[in-house]
């Protein structure tokens, strides 16, 4: 049977594609067109929508930016833990108290809170690269301002002021390379590498803290160690040129979306967003993100407290500065090794098991923190190293898992990361201040022991960790990316239109740059882009000839 004629084509008007003109396509036949039924889904194609669909693509330069984030994350992580192992030496060198030395770490956490929440706002307006430039400038200045405080002619008050100012500037650079990590991985990496990229960026900062803990007591006096930190901050600055804001073509559907604001996420968290809004979160997603924020905050805060107070934790029990630094370094480096091996598994094998991972690892980490109440005692070096390794392995694996889960349930990578890291530093301040107040007196046995601090530490982690049982952890962002990666426009295969067999399969079509729709071996010219086109998908039901 010949194909029905279509009405005269009117430029710049809506078209209903229900048949193909026989004069244009003489070799195309359709059997029994009386049985043609329409499976119509009207799609209004504007001028922008009529252009070629986004092509998901990966660029090798993504690894250069990843290296830049790692190097800068390492160095920005050093200052907040630098004075922990040398707190006693620094107090003597600058004629200040131990509590004042503690505030060299606390000031970073305090400034971190507002800065981390401002990073998504600044990034949405100026991009990842501009944020990185601000981070590198403040990192460079902080190193030399801190070193200026070592001038011998300065009074102790003036020297301490410069140390605090240098730490303040460090607190501006540090959150930039932490908060933007999930955003960079979303913009540059696909589903097979996104979690791994988030992991290596996330652990770079605590690894920097571990390196700082190892170096600060080994490179000489307290003032000499500050010079080493300034030189390191200068040498790493050129890594900035490795970082670019975004690729020409996105790697995934999530990577192609315009960034959402932090304000929209906060509104979604309190239920002030309508279901049709891209920022909308279901009640269970809001619960998941709340629990994830508490877990992330407590575990990161606990590790931060250990880094800052390491010497005060272990020295009263007879451990040296070097051993105290090694305890903290063991926690962080063991976790890094575990993260390197496990992050690719979350990209390729355990792709939908973030929630199960949390439910397994959180109780183990909480139990290890609680065990420090009894484990911190003289002559228990081996046991403490084992506990530090367990805490590190569980906590560092959960670090990228928590960041990725935050992005999954919110669909807002940098906004969720800002809230998570802000919570981590807020809990760090709480732990450090509270545990400093719980330090035993000089008449205790042993003097200045931190046993009460370990009790508070362990109980808080255990109580908050118990909430993990309520986590559902639906990975909405990944599901959408997978759906869009497999999405196709359906059409009738051109090479089977002339047959009389039933059960014709429906094939996908691709929109070519030449302005045509590609079937299997045939091309159908598309209308001019100026036309408002209504495309109707045609389902074919044919009957075999008798």
PDB file of C-alpha atoms in Angstrom, residues 325-518:
ATOM      1  CA  UNK A 325      52.764  12.124  65.889  1.00  0.00           C
ATOM      2  CA  UNK A 326      53.079   8.585  64.539  1.00  0.00           C
ATOM      3  CA  UNK A 327      49.767   7.609  66.166  1.00  0.00           C
ATOM      4  CA  UNK A 328      47.953  10.334  64.234  1.00  0.00           C
ATOM      5  CA  UNK A 329      49.880   9.610  61.067  1.00  0.00           C
ATOM      6  CA  UNK A 330      49.011   5.903  61.332  1.00  0.00           C
ATOM      7  CA  UNK A 331      45.317   6.748  61.562  1.00  0.00           C
ATOM      8  CA  UNK A 332      45.442   8.859  58.428  1.00  0.00           C
ATOM      9  CA  UNK A 333      47.883   6.914  56.266  1.00  0.00           C
ATOM     10  CA  UNK A 334      46.281   3.516  56.937  1.00  0.00           C
ATOM     11  CA  UNK A 335      42.983   5.025  55.849  1.00  0.00           C
ATOM     12  CA  UNK A 336      44.539   6.409  52.697  1.00  0.00           C
ATOM     13  CA  UNK A 337      45.900   3.004  51.712  1.00  0.00           C
ATOM     14  CA  UNK A 338      42.485   1.447  52.317  1.00  0.00           C
ATOM     15  CA  UNK A 339      40.784   4.238  50.367  1.00  0.00           C
ATOM     16  CA  UNK A 340      43.067   3.804  47.352  1.00  0.00           C
ATOM     17  CA  UNK A 341      42.032   0.167  47.051  1.00  0.00           C
ATOM     18  CA  UNK A 342      38.337   0.578  47.847  1.00  0.00           C
ATOM     19  CA  UNK A 343      37.350   3.742  45.934  1.00  0.00           C
ATOM     20  CA  UNK A 344      37.603   2.048  42.486  1.00  0.00           C
ATOM     21  CA  UNK A 345      35.326  -0.692  43.840  1.00  0.00           C
ATOM     22  CA  UNK A 346      32.622   1.891  44.565  1.00  0.00           C
ATOM     23  CA  UNK A 347      32.935   3.139  40.972  1.00  0.00           C
ATOM     24  CA  UNK A 348      32.806  -0.250  39.256  1.00  0.00           C
ATOM     25  CA  UNK A 349      31.574  -2.988  41.621  1.00  0.00           C
ATOM     26  CA  UNK A 350      29.867  -1.599  44.742  1.00  0.00           C
ATOM     27  CA  UNK A 351      28.214   1.175  42.758  1.00  0.00           C
ATOM     28  CA  UNK A 352      24.889   1.037  44.628  1.00  0.00           C
ATOM     29  CA  UNK A 353      26.097   0.078  48.114  1.00  0.00           C
ATOM     30  CA  UNK A 354      27.041   3.329  49.822  1.00  0.00           C
ATOM     31  CA  UNK A 355      24.402   2.820  52.514  1.00  0.00           C
ATOM     32  CA  UNK A 356      25.531  -0.733  53.318  1.00  0.00           C
ATOM     33  CA  UNK A 357      29.115   0.479  53.567  1.00  0.00           C
ATOM     34  CA  UNK A 358      28.137   3.063  56.167  1.00  0.00           C
ATOM     35  CA  UNK A 359      26.159   0.531  58.197  1.00  0.00           C
ATOM     36  CA  UNK A 360      29.168  -1.795  58.350  1.00  0.00           C
ATOM     37  CA  UNK A 361      32.002   0.664  58.943  1.00  0.00           C
ATOM     38  CA  UNK A 362      30.411   3.217  61.304  1.00  0.00           C
ATOM     39  CA  UNK A 363      29.881   0.746  64.188  1.00  0.00           C
ATOM     40  CA  UNK A 364      33.450  -0.562  63.818  1.00  0.00           C
ATOM     41  CA  UNK A 365      34.919   2.954  63.902  1.00  0.00           C
ATOM     42  CA  UNK A 366      32.713   3.949  66.856  1.00  0.00           C
ATOM     43  CA  UNK A 367      33.783   0.874  68.822  1.00  0.00           C
ATOM     44  CA  UNK A 368      37.447   1.647  68.148  1.00  0.00           C
ATOM     45  CA  UNK A 369      37.058   5.221  69.391  1.00  0.00           C
ATOM     46  CA  UNK A 370      35.317   3.944  72.518  1.00  0.00           C
ATOM     47  CA  UNK A 371      38.129   1.461  73.189  1.00  0.00           C
ATOM     48  CA  UNK A 372      40.602   4.329  73.665  1.00  0.00           C
ATOM     49  CA  UNK A 373      39.113   4.811  77.144  1.00  0.00           C
ATOM     50  CA  UNK A 374      40.945   1.662  78.226  1.00  0.00           C
ATOM     51  CA  UNK A 375      43.697   1.442  75.596  1.00  0.00           C
ATOM     52  CA  UNK A 376      45.473   4.741  76.338  1.00  0.00           C
ATOM     53  CA  UNK A 377      47.801   3.593  79.114  1.00  0.00           C
ATOM     54  CA  UNK A 378      51.561   3.206  79.537  1.00  0.00           C
ATOM     55  CA  UNK A 379      53.432   0.593  77.510  1.00  0.00           C
ATOM     56  CA  UNK A 380      50.585  -0.159  75.095  1.00  0.00           C
ATOM     57  CA  UNK A 381      52.223   1.136  71.908  1.00  0.00           C
ATOM     58  CA  UNK A 382      51.293  -1.865  69.775  1.00  0.00           C
ATOM     59  CA  UNK A 383      47.654  -1.824  70.826  1.00  0.00           C
ATOM     60  CA  UNK A 384      47.323   1.885  70.151  1.00  0.00           C
ATOM     61  CA  UNK A 385      48.855   1.549  66.685  1.00  0.00           C
ATOM     62  CA  UNK A 386      46.332  -1.218  65.912  1.00  0.00           C
ATOM     63  CA  UNK A 387      43.389   0.898  67.090  1.00  0.00           C
ATOM     64  CA  UNK A 388      44.631   3.898  65.103  1.00  0.00           C
ATOM     65  CA  UNK A 389      44.829   1.719  61.987  1.00  0.00           C
ATOM     66  CA  UNK A 390      41.253   0.429  62.480  1.00  0.00           C
ATOM     67  CA  UNK A 391      39.904   3.941  62.992  1.00  0.00           C
ATOM     68  CA  UNK A 392      41.836   5.192  59.974  1.00  0.00           C
ATOM     69  CA  UNK A 393      40.708   2.428  57.643  1.00  0.00           C
ATOM     70  CA  UNK A 394      37.037   2.795  58.551  1.00  0.00           C
ATOM     71  CA  UNK A 395      36.996   6.593  58.724  1.00  0.00           C
ATOM     72  CA  UNK A 396      38.935   7.320  55.540  1.00  0.00           C
ATOM     73  CA  UNK A 397      36.860   4.879  53.503  1.00  0.00           C
ATOM     74  CA  UNK A 398      33.742   6.631  54.783  1.00  0.00           C
ATOM     75  CA  UNK A 399      35.114  10.056  53.884  1.00  0.00           C
ATOM     76  CA  UNK A 400      34.470   9.821  50.097  1.00  0.00           C
ATOM     77  CA  UNK A 401      31.395   7.670  50.746  1.00  0.00           C
ATOM     78  CA  UNK A 402      29.895  10.428  52.890  1.00  0.00           C
ATOM     79  CA  UNK A 403      30.707  13.124  50.327  1.00  0.00           C
ATOM     80  CA  UNK A 404      29.310  11.086  47.436  1.00  0.00           C
ATOM     81  CA  UNK A 405      26.187  10.158  49.402  1.00  0.00           C
ATOM     82  CA  UNK A 406      25.634  13.831  50.183  1.00  0.00           C
ATOM     83  CA  UNK A 407      25.812  14.660  46.482  1.00  0.00           C
ATOM     84  CA  UNK A 408      23.553  11.709  45.624  1.00  0.00           C
ATOM     85  CA  UNK A 409      20.638  12.639  47.887  1.00  0.00           C
ATOM     86  CA  UNK A 410      20.882  16.420  47.316  1.00  0.00           C
ATOM     87  CA  UNK A 411      22.026  16.550  43.647  1.00  0.00           C
ATOM     88  CA  UNK A 412      24.115  19.523  44.816  1.00  0.00           C
ATOM     89  CA  UNK A 413      27.775  18.476  44.961  1.00  0.00           C
ATOM     90  CA  UNK A 414      29.469  21.609  46.288  1.00  0.00           C
ATOM     91  CA  UNK A 415      26.571  22.685  48.504  1.00  0.00           C
ATOM     92  CA  UNK A 416      26.377  19.316  50.256  1.00  0.00           C
ATOM     93  CA  UNK A 417      30.185  19.154  50.584  1.00  0.00           C
ATOM     94  CA  UNK A 418      30.199  22.620  52.173  1.00  0.00           C
ATOM     95  CA  UNK A 419      27.657  21.557  54.795  1.00  0.00           C
ATOM     96  CA  UNK A 420      29.457  18.270  55.512  1.00  0.00           C
ATOM     97  CA  UNK A 421      32.897  19.826  55.913  1.00  0.00           C
ATOM     98  CA  UNK A 422      31.423  22.669  57.949  1.00  0.00           C
ATOM     99  CA  UNK A 423      29.866  20.104  60.297  1.00  0.00           C
ATOM    100  CA  UNK A 424      33.183  18.261  60.580  1.00  0.00           C
ATOM    101  CA  UNK A 425      35.040  21.371  61.664  1.00  0.00           C
ATOM    102  CA  UNK A 426      32.229  22.481  63.990  1.00  0.00           C
ATOM    103  CA  UNK A 427      32.397  19.158  65.838  1.00  0.00           C
ATOM    104  CA  UNK A 428      36.186  19.441  65.835  1.00  0.00           C
ATOM    105  CA  UNK A 429      35.958  22.737  67.714  1.00  0.00           C
ATOM    106  CA  UNK A 430      33.490  21.234  70.190  1.00  0.00           C
ATOM    107  CA  UNK A 431      35.740  18.238  70.841  1.00  0.00           C
ATOM    108  CA  UNK A 432      38.910  20.307  71.256  1.00  0.00           C
ATOM    109  CA  UNK A 433      37.414  22.942  73.564  1.00  0.00           C
ATOM    110  CA  UNK A 434      35.470  20.440  75.685  1.00  0.00           C
ATOM    111  CA  UNK A 435      38.344  17.985  76.005  1.00  0.00           C
ATOM    112  CA  UNK A 436      40.805  20.737  76.819  1.00  0.00           C
ATOM    113  CA  UNK A 437      38.529  21.677  79.727  1.00  0.00           C
ATOM    114  CA  UNK A 438      38.441  18.026  80.848  1.00  0.00           C
ATOM    115  CA  UNK A 439      42.235  17.753  81.129  1.00  0.00           C
ATOM    116  CA  UNK A 440      43.192  16.460  84.584  1.00  0.00           C
ATOM    117  CA  UNK A 441      45.070  18.621  87.072  1.00  0.00           C
ATOM    118  CA  UNK A 442      48.758  18.530  87.912  1.00  0.00           C
ATOM    119  CA  UNK A 443      48.018  16.443  91.016  1.00  0.00           C
ATOM    120  CA  UNK A 444      46.244  13.683  89.069  1.00  0.00           C
ATOM    121  CA  UNK A 445      47.859  10.336  88.324  1.00  0.00           C
ATOM    122  CA  UNK A 446      49.325  10.700  85.814  1.00  0.00           C
ATOM    123  CA  UNK A 447      49.406  14.518  85.790  1.00  0.00           C
ATOM    124  CA  UNK A 448      47.367  16.254  83.078  1.00  0.00           C
ATOM    125  CA  UNK A 449      45.939  12.961  81.787  1.00  0.00           C
ATOM    126  CA  UNK A 450      43.018  13.035  79.293  1.00  0.00           C
ATOM    127  CA  UNK A 451      41.021  10.035  80.522  1.00  0.00           C
ATOM    128  CA  UNK A 452      37.806  12.050  80.972  1.00  0.00           C
ATOM    129  CA  UNK A 453      38.258  13.451  77.474  1.00  0.00           C
ATOM    130  CA  UNK A 454      38.427   9.941  76.026  1.00  0.00           C
ATOM    131  CA  UNK A 455      35.171   9.055  77.794  1.00  0.00           C
ATOM    132  CA  UNK A 456      33.395  12.048  76.253  1.00  0.00           C
ATOM    133  CA  UNK A 457      34.991  11.330  72.868  1.00  0.00           C
ATOM    134  CA  UNK A 458      33.941   7.694  72.750  1.00  0.00           C
ATOM    135  CA  UNK A 459      30.399   8.198  74.053  1.00  0.00           C
ATOM    136  CA  UNK A 460      29.554  10.939  71.530  1.00  0.00           C
ATOM    137  CA  UNK A 461      30.845   8.877  68.594  1.00  0.00           C
ATOM    138  CA  UNK A 462      28.924   5.807  69.765  1.00  0.00           C
ATOM    139  CA  UNK A 463      25.625   7.655  70.280  1.00  0.00           C
ATOM    140  CA  UNK A 464      25.734   9.465  66.930  1.00  0.00           C
ATOM    141  CA  UNK A 465      27.001   6.332  65.157  1.00  0.00           C
ATOM    142  CA  UNK A 466      23.904   4.414  66.255  1.00  0.00           C
ATOM    143  CA  UNK A 467      21.773   6.616  63.959  1.00  0.00           C
ATOM    144  CA  UNK A 468      23.274   4.893  60.902  1.00  0.00           C
ATOM    145  CA  UNK A 469      20.579   2.186  61.145  1.00  0.00           C
ATOM    146  CA  UNK A 470      18.020   4.697  59.814  1.00  0.00           C
ATOM    147  CA  UNK A 471      19.969   5.486  56.620  1.00  0.00           C
ATOM    148  CA  UNK A 472      18.390   4.352  53.354  1.00  0.00           C
ATOM    149  CA  UNK A 473      20.962   6.005  51.067  1.00  0.00           C
ATOM    150  CA  UNK A 474      19.133   6.001  47.735  1.00  0.00           C
ATOM    151  CA  UNK A 475      21.616   7.147  45.076  1.00  0.00           C
ATOM    152  CA  UNK A 476      19.293   9.394  43.073  1.00  0.00           C
ATOM    153  CA  UNK A 477      22.019  11.241  41.161  1.00  0.00           C
ATOM    154  CA  UNK A 478      23.702   8.042  39.940  1.00  0.00           C
ATOM    155  CA  UNK A 479      20.359   6.556  38.900  1.00  0.00           C
ATOM    156  CA  UNK A 480      19.589   9.652  36.848  1.00  0.00           C
ATOM    157  CA  UNK A 481      23.038   9.605  35.222  1.00  0.00           C
ATOM    158  CA  UNK A 482      22.658   5.939  34.304  1.00  0.00           C
ATOM    159  CA  UNK A 483      19.180   6.573  32.913  1.00  0.00           C
ATOM    160  CA  UNK A 484      20.330   9.503  30.821  1.00  0.00           C
ATOM    161  CA  UNK A 485      23.423   7.679  29.592  1.00  0.00           C
ATOM    162  CA  UNK A 486      21.185   4.916  28.212  1.00  0.00           C
ATOM    163  CA  UNK A 487      18.461   7.244  26.979  1.00  0.00           C
ATOM    164  CA  UNK A 488      17.579   7.072  23.298  1.00  0.00           C
ATOM    165  CA  UNK A 489      15.032   8.562  20.950  1.00  0.00           C
ATOM    166  CA  UNK A 490      12.839   5.851  19.543  1.00  0.00           C
ATOM    167  CA  UNK A 491      11.811   5.581  15.918  1.00  0.00           C
ATOM    168  CA  UNK A 492      10.769   2.997  13.355  1.00  0.00           C
ATOM    169  CA  UNK A 493      13.742   1.233  11.669  1.00  0.00           C
ATOM    170  CA  UNK A 494      13.791   2.333   8.043  1.00  0.00           C
ATOM    171  CA  UNK A 495      15.024  -0.990   6.706  1.00  0.00           C
ATOM    172  CA  UNK A 496      11.987  -2.880   8.036  1.00  0.00           C
ATOM    173  CA  UNK A 497       9.188  -0.547   6.983  1.00  0.00           C
ATOM    174  CA  UNK A 498       8.591  -2.478   3.797  1.00  0.00           C
ATOM    175  CA  UNK A 499       8.205  -5.885   5.408  1.00  0.00           C
ATOM    176  CA  UNK A 500       5.008  -7.581   6.424  1.00  0.00           C
ATOM    177  CA  UNK A 501       6.294  -9.431   9.442  1.00  0.00           C
ATOM    178  CA  UNK A 502       4.902  -8.631  12.861  1.00  0.00           C
ATOM    179  CA  UNK A 503       6.708  -7.659  16.046  1.00  0.00           C
ATOM    180  CA  UNK A 504       8.949  -5.014  14.513  1.00  0.00           C
ATOM    181  CA  UNK A 505      11.632  -3.788  16.950  1.00  0.00           C
ATOM    182  CA  UNK A 506      12.053  -0.114  17.621  1.00  0.00           C
ATOM    183  CA  UNK A 507      15.524   1.295  17.002  1.00  0.00           C
ATOM    184  CA  UNK A 508      17.172   4.383  18.295  1.00  0.00           C
ATOM    185  CA  UNK A 509      18.022   7.323  16.125  1.00  0.00           C
ATOM    186  CA  UNK A 510      20.811   9.818  16.326  1.00  0.00           C
ATOM    187  CA  UNK A 511      20.624  13.440  15.360  1.00  0.00           C
ATOM    188  CA  UNK A 512      23.461  14.171  12.960  1.00  0.00           C
ATOM    189  CA  UNK A 513      25.262  17.444  12.582  1.00  0.00           C
ATOM    190  CA  UNK A 514      24.236  17.516   8.920  1.00  0.00           C
ATOM    191  CA  UNK A 515      20.616  18.131   9.946  1.00  0.00           C
ATOM    192  CA  UNK A 516      19.167  14.675   9.445  1.00  0.00           C
ATOM    193  CA  UNK A 517      17.933  11.750  11.493  1.00  0.00           C
ATOM    194  CA  UNK A 518      19.984   8.598  11.115  1.00  0.00           C
TER     195      UNK A 518
END
